[in-house]
XYZ file of C-alpha atoms in Angstrom:
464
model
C 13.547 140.254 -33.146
C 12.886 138.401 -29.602
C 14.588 135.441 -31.175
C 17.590 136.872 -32.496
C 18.208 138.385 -29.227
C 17.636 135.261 -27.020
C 20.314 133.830 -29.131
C 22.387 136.705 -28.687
C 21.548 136.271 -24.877
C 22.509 132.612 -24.849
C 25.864 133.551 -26.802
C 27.051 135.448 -23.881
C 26.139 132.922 -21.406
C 27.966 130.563 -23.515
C 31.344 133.229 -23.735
C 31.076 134.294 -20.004
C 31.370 130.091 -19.414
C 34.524 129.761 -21.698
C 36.236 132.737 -20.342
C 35.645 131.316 -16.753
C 37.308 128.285 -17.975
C 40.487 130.113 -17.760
C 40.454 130.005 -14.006
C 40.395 126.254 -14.135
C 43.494 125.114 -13.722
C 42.896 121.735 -10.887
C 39.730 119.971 -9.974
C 39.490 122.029 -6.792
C 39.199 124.829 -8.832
C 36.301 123.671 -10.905
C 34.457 122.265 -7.772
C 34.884 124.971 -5.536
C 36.487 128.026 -7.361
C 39.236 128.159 -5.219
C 37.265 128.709 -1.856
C 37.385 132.464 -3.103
C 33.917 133.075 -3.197
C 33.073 136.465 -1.537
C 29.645 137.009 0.739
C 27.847 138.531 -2.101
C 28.845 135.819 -4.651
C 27.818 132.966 -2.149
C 24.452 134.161 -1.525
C 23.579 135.082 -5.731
C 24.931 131.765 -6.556
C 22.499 130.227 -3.717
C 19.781 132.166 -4.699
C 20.193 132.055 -8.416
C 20.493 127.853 -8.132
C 17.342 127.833 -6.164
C 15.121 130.281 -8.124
C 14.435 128.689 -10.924
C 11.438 126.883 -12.976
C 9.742 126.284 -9.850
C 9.904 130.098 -8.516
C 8.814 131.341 -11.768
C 6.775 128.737 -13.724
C 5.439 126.400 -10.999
C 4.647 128.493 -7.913
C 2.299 131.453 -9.381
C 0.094 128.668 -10.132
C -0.480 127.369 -6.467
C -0.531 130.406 -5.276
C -3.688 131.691 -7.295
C -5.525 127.992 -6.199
C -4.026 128.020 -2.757
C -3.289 131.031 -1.217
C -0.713 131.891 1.324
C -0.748 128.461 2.755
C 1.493 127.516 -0.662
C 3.331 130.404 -0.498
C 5.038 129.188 3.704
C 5.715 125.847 1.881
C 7.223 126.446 -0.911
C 8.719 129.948 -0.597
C 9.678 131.178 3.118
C 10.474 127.435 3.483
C 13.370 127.604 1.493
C 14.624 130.733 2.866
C 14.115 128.718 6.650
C 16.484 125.813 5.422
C 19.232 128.527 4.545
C 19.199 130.558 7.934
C 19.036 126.865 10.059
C 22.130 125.920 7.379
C 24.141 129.151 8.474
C 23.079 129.078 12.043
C 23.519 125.340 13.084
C 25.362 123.840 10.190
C 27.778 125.699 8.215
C 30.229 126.610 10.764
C 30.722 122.517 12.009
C 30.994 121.437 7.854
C 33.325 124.187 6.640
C 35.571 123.619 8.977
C 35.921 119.764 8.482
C 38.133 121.374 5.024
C 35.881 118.693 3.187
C 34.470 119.192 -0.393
C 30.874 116.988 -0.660
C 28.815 116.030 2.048
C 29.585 113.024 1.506
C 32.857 113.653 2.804
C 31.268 113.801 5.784
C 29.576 110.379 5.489
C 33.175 108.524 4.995
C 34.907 111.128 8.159
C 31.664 110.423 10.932
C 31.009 106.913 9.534
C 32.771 105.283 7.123
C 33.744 104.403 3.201
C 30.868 102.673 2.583
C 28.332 104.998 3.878
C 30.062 107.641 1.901
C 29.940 105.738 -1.148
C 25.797 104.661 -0.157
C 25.229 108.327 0.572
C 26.864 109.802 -2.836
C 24.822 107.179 -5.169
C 21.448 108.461 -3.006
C 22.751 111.837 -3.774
C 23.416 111.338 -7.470
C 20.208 109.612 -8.010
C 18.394 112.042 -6.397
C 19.592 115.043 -8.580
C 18.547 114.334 -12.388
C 14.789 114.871 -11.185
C 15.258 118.232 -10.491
C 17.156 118.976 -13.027
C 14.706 117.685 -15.445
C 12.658 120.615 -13.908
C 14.458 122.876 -15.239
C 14.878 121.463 -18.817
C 11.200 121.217 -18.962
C 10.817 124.924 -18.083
C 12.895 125.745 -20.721
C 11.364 123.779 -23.415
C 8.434 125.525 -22.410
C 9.842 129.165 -22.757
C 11.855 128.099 -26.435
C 8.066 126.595 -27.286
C 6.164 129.903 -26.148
C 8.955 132.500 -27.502
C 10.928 130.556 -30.633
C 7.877 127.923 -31.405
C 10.932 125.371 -31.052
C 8.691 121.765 -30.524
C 9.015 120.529 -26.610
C 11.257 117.877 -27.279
C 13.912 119.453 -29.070
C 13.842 122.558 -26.475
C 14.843 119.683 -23.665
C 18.028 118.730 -25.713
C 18.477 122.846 -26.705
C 18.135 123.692 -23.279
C 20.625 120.417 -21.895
C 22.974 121.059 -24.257
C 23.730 125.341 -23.578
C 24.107 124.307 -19.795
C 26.295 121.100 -20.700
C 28.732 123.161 -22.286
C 29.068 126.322 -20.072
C 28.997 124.459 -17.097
C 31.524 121.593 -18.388
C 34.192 123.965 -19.728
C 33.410 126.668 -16.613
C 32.896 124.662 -13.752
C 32.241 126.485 -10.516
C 33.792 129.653 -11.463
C 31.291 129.399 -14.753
C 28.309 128.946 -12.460
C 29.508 131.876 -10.328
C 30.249 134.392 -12.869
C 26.644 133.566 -14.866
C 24.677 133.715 -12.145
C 25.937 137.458 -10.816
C 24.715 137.837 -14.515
C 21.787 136.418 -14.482
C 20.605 137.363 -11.267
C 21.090 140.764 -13.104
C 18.655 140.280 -15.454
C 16.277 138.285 -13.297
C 15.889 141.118 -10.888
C 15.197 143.886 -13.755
C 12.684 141.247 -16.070
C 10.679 140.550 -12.995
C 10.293 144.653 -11.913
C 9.465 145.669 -15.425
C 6.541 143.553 -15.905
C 5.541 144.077 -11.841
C 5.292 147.230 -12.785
C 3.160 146.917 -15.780
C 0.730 144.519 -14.126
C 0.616 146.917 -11.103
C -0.165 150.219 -13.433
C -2.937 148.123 -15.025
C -4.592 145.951 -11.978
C -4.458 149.385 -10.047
C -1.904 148.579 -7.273
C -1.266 145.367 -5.381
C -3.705 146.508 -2.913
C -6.349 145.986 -5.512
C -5.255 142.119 -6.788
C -5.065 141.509 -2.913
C -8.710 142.963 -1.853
C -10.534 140.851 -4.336
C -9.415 137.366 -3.099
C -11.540 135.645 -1.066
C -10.660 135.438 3.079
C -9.317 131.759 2.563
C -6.871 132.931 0.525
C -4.785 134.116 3.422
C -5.066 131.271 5.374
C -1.522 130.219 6.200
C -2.408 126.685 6.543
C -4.759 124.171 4.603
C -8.585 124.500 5.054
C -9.482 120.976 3.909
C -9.028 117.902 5.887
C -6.342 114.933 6.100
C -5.415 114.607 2.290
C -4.618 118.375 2.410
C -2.751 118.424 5.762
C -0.472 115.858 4.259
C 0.626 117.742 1.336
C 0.802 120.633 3.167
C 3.172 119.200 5.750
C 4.845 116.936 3.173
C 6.114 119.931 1.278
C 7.370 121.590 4.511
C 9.617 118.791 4.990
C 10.574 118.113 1.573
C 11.612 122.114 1.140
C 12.922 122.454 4.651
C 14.378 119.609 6.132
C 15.078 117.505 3.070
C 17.022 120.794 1.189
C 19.016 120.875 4.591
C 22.022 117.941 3.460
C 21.834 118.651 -0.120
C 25.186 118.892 -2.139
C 24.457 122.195 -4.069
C 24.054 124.476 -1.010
C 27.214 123.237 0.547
C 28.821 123.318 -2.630
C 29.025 127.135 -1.840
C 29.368 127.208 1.543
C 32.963 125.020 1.099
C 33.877 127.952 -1.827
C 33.342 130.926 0.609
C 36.771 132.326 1.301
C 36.243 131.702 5.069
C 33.400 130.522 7.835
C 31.817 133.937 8.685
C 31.550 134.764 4.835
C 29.698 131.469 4.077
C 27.728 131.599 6.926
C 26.816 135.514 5.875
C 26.228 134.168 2.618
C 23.871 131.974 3.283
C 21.653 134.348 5.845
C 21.879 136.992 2.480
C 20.952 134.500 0.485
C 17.635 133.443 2.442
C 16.183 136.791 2.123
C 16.712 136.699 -1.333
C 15.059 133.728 -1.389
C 12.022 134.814 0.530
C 11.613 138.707 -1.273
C 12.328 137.737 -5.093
C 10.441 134.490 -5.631
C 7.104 136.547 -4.054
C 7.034 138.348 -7.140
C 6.461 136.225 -9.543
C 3.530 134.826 -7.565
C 1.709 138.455 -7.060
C 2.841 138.922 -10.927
C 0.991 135.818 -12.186
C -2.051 136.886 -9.268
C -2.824 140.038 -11.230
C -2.342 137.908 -14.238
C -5.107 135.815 -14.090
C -7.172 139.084 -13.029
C -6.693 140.896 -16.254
C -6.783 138.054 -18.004
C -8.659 135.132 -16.658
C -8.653 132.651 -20.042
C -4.838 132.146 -18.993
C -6.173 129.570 -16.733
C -8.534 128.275 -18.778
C -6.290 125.632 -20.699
C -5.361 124.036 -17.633
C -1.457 124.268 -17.434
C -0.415 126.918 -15.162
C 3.286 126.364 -15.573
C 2.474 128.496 -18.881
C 0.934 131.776 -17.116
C 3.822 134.113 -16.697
C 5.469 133.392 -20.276
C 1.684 133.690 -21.732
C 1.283 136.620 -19.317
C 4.598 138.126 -20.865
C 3.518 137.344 -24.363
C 0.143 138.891 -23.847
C 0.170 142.439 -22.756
C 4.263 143.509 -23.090
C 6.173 145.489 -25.660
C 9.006 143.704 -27.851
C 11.964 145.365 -25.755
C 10.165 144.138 -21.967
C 9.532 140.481 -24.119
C 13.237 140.671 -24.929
C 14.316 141.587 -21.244
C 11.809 139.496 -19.509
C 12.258 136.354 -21.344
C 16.084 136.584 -21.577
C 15.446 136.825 -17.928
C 13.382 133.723 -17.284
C 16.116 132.004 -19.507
C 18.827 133.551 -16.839
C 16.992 131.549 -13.916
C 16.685 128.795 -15.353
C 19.991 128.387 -16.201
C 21.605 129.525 -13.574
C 19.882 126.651 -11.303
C 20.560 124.193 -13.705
C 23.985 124.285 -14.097
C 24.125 124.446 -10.343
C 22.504 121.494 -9.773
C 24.279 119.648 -12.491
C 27.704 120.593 -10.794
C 26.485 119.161 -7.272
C 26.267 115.619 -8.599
C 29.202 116.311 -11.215
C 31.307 116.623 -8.036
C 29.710 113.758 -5.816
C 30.420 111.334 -8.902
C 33.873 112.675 -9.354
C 34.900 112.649 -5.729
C 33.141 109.781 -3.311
C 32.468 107.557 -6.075
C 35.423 107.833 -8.459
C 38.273 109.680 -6.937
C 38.059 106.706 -3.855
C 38.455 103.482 -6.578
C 40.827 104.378 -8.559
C 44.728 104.641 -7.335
C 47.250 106.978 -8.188
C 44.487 109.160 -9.776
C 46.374 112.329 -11.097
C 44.193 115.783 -10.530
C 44.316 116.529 -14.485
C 42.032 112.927 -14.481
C 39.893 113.758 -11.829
C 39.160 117.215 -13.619
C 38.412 114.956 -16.567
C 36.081 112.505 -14.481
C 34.489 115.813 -13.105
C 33.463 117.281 -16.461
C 32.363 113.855 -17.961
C 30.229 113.565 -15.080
C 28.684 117.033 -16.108
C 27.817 115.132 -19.550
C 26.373 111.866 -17.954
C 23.729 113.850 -15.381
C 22.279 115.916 -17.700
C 22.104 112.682 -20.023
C 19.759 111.266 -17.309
C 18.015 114.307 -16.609
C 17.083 114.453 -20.388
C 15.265 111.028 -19.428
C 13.241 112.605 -16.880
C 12.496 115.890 -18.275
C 10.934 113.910 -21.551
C 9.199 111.212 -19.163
C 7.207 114.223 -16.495
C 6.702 117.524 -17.497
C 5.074 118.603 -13.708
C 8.080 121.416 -12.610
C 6.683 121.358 -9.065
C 6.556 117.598 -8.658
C 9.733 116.976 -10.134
C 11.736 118.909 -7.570
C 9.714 117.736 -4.932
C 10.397 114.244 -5.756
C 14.402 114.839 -5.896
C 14.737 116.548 -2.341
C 11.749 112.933 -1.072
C 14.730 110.697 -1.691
C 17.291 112.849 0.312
C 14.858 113.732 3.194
C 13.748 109.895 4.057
C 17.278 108.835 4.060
C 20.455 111.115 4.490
C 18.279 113.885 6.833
C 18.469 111.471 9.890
C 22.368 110.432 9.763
C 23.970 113.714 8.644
C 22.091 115.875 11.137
C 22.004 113.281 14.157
C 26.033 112.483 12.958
C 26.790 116.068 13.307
C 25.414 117.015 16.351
C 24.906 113.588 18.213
C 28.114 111.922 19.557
C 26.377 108.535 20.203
C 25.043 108.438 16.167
C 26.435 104.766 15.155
C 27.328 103.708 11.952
C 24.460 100.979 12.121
C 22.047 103.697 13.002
C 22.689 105.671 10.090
C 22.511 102.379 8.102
C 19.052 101.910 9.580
C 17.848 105.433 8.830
C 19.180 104.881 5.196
C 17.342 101.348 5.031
C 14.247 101.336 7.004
C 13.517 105.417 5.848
C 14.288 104.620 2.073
C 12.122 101.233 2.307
C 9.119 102.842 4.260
C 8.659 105.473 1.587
C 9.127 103.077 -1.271
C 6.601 100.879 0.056
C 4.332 104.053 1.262
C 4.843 105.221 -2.404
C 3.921 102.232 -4.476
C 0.516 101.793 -2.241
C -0.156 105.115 -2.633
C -1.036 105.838 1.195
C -3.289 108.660 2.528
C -1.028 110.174 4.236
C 2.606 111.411 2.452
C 4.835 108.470 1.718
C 7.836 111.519 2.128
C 5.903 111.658 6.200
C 6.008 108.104 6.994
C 9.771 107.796 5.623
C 11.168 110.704 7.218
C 9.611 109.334 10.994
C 10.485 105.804 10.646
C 13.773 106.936 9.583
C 14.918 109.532 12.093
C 13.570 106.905 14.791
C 15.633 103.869 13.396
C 18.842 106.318 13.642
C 18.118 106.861 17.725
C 17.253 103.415 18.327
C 19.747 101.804 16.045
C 22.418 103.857 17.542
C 21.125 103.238 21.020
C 21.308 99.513 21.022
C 24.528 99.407 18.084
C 26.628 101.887 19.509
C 29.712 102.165 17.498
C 32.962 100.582 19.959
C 34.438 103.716 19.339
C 32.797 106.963 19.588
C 33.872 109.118 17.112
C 33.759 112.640 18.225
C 36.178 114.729 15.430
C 33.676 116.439 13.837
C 31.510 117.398 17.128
């Protein structure tokens, strides 16, 4: 019965997709949906994007080992990057009438640092959204006993098609629905583990006094994960395509920027209940960390002590969550490839073709996430390692470009260089401290010095 109705499930995913598709009728429709995106649509599409595998699979599982310490880094620290977004950012970028970032790149800089900053984009993407496949392939192994492997191309293949017929309008549209579902799956079994743990004051009272320590207790090695993952989930989400993706589809400035404010305290309230969920887990039942893969205790959890109709609910909602961010972080890159890398090289490109490019580039990102997803199954580490690559090198030139009038365009190409080389090398000889640390100094000093002694001839002040 849970099968048959997580196909069902999936079949309306897959039907609210194609009748989005109807909306499509130019490539600024797909990308953007028209810039018609209401307050309330802009912050369920940010929050449903970002609450995902990691929220729901990944997190619970460093918050029972770590305590609150895990939960500032990687929960209120993604609700921080959205309120600095809508308070500092989003205003200056909307009103540039660009659709990437990288836009922004070719209008402060130039073409080639656009086209530089969309491959580091691209490449930084299929990581994360291997995160996501593996999380599914999980949930089709726990609730349909479908083998890993095939779940990863099940999983790819449901998004693919949705997202590639649907575009932005698609990703909209599923994720009011899913968000839906999300919201009532995650009550229902709250509720349950509440009536049977005897209140959240009583799976809060037995933890010992560590536990609420906001920061690490341990030495250096902990310090630098600790501070790693505040940057990574903070400053490195700040210039990422996806949330400005939704900020440019807002139907004006003060509705993206309310958008995004909405959607940080969704993303500070919902993902905490997952982690006090898979808390009073472990509680009831403590053999669910005994096999040594927490990614698996909430499905187990589900699985364990809920009736058919909650399975049914709850699992078509993990499904929801999942989806939802992966078919918004397949549309990010889909649009970078499409418009700084293709859209620029080819002349007298029609907008029927660049649709065309657009959904093709759908296909080829979630070929290379499939590569990913099969070669690391770590949810956590995966999307930590796609925002690294953004953080050591586009952090320093997009923020300093927008707000500095003296950033040069051979400062930003030392940030890009020096920042991208210094956590390569930091990487590859495994260094105490964070390789994502030493990048992201090295490379927001190069951009003040290289600016400082390269100044650009002339200034260029449009976008300030």
């Amino acid at each position: 019965m849970v099968n048959f109705f997580i196909i069902f499930y999936l079949s309306i995913t897959l039907a609210i997709g194609f009748w989005a598709s109807k909306k499509i009728k130019s490539a600024g429709d797909f990308a953007l949906a028209g810039k018609s995106l209401s307050t309330l649509l802009v912050a369920v599409t940010l929050f449903a994007t970002w609450f995902g595998s990691t929220q729901i699979m990944g997190n619970p599982g460093y918050f029972i080992t770590d305590g609150f310490s895990s939960y500032i880094t990687l929960v209120v620290s993604g609700g921080f990057c959205l309120i600095i977004v809508g308070q500092f950012y989003a205003r200056k970028l909307y009103r540039m009438n660009i659709v990437t970032i990288n836009d922004f790149f070719r209008v402060r800089y130039n073409k080639t640092l656009e086209t530089v900053s969309s491959l580091l984009m691209v490449l930084s993407y299929p990581h994360w959204i291997a995160a996501q496949y593996v999380a599914l392939a999980y949930l089709f192994n726990t609730v349909m006993d479908i083998p890993f492997q095939y779940g990863i191309i099940l999983g790819a293949s449901i998004v693919v098609f949705y997202t590639y017929i649907g575009g932005m309008w698609a990703v909209a549209y599923t994720d009011m629905v899913q968000s839906v579902m999300i919201l009532l799956g995650l009550f229902i079994l709250l509720f349950q583990v509440l009536d049977e743990t005897g209140g959240i004051a009583a799976i809060f009272e037995k933890q010992p006094s560590k536990f609420y320590h906001l920061t690490p207790d341990g030495g250096l090695d902990e310090w630098s994960d600790y501070i790693a993952l505040l940057l990574a989930f903070t400053a490195g989400a700040i210039p990422v395509q996806e949330i400005y993706q939704r900020v440019f589809s807002a139907k004006d400035e003060k509705t993206a920027r309310h958008g995004l404010f909405l959607g940080a305290f969704l993303m500070v309230l919902i993902p905490s209940i997952p982690l006090i969920i898979g808390l009073g887990g472990v509680q009831l039942y403590p053999e669910l960390l005994e096999n040594g893969n927490s990614q698996d205790i909430i499905p187990t959890l589900v699985k364990t002590m809920t009736t058919i109709p909650v399975q049914i609910l709850f699992y078509g909602a993990m499904i929801s969550a999942i989806l939802s961010t992966s078919s918004g972080a397949m549309l990010a890159p889909a649009t970078v490839i499409a418009e700084n890398l293709i859209k620029p090289n080819v002349k007298t490109l029609s907008d029927k073709k660049l649709l065309l490019f657009t959904r093709l580039s759908v296909v080829l990102v979630a070929i290379v996430s499939c590569y990913f997803a099969f070669d690391n199954s770590d949810i956590v580490g995966l999307v930590e390692a796609s925002l690294s690559l953004i953080l050591v090198c586009l952090f320093a030139p997009f923020t300093l470009g927008l707000f500095w009038s003296k950033a040069s365009v051979k400062g930003a190409w030392a940030a890009i260089i020096f920042g991208g080389l210094t956590w390569f090398c930091c990487f590859i000889f495994e260094t105490r401290i964070d390789a994502t640390i030493y990048g992201t100094i090295v490379s927001c000093f190069s951009m003040v010095i290289g600016s400082i002694i390269y100044p650009d001839k002339k200034q260029n002040t449009d976008v300030l």
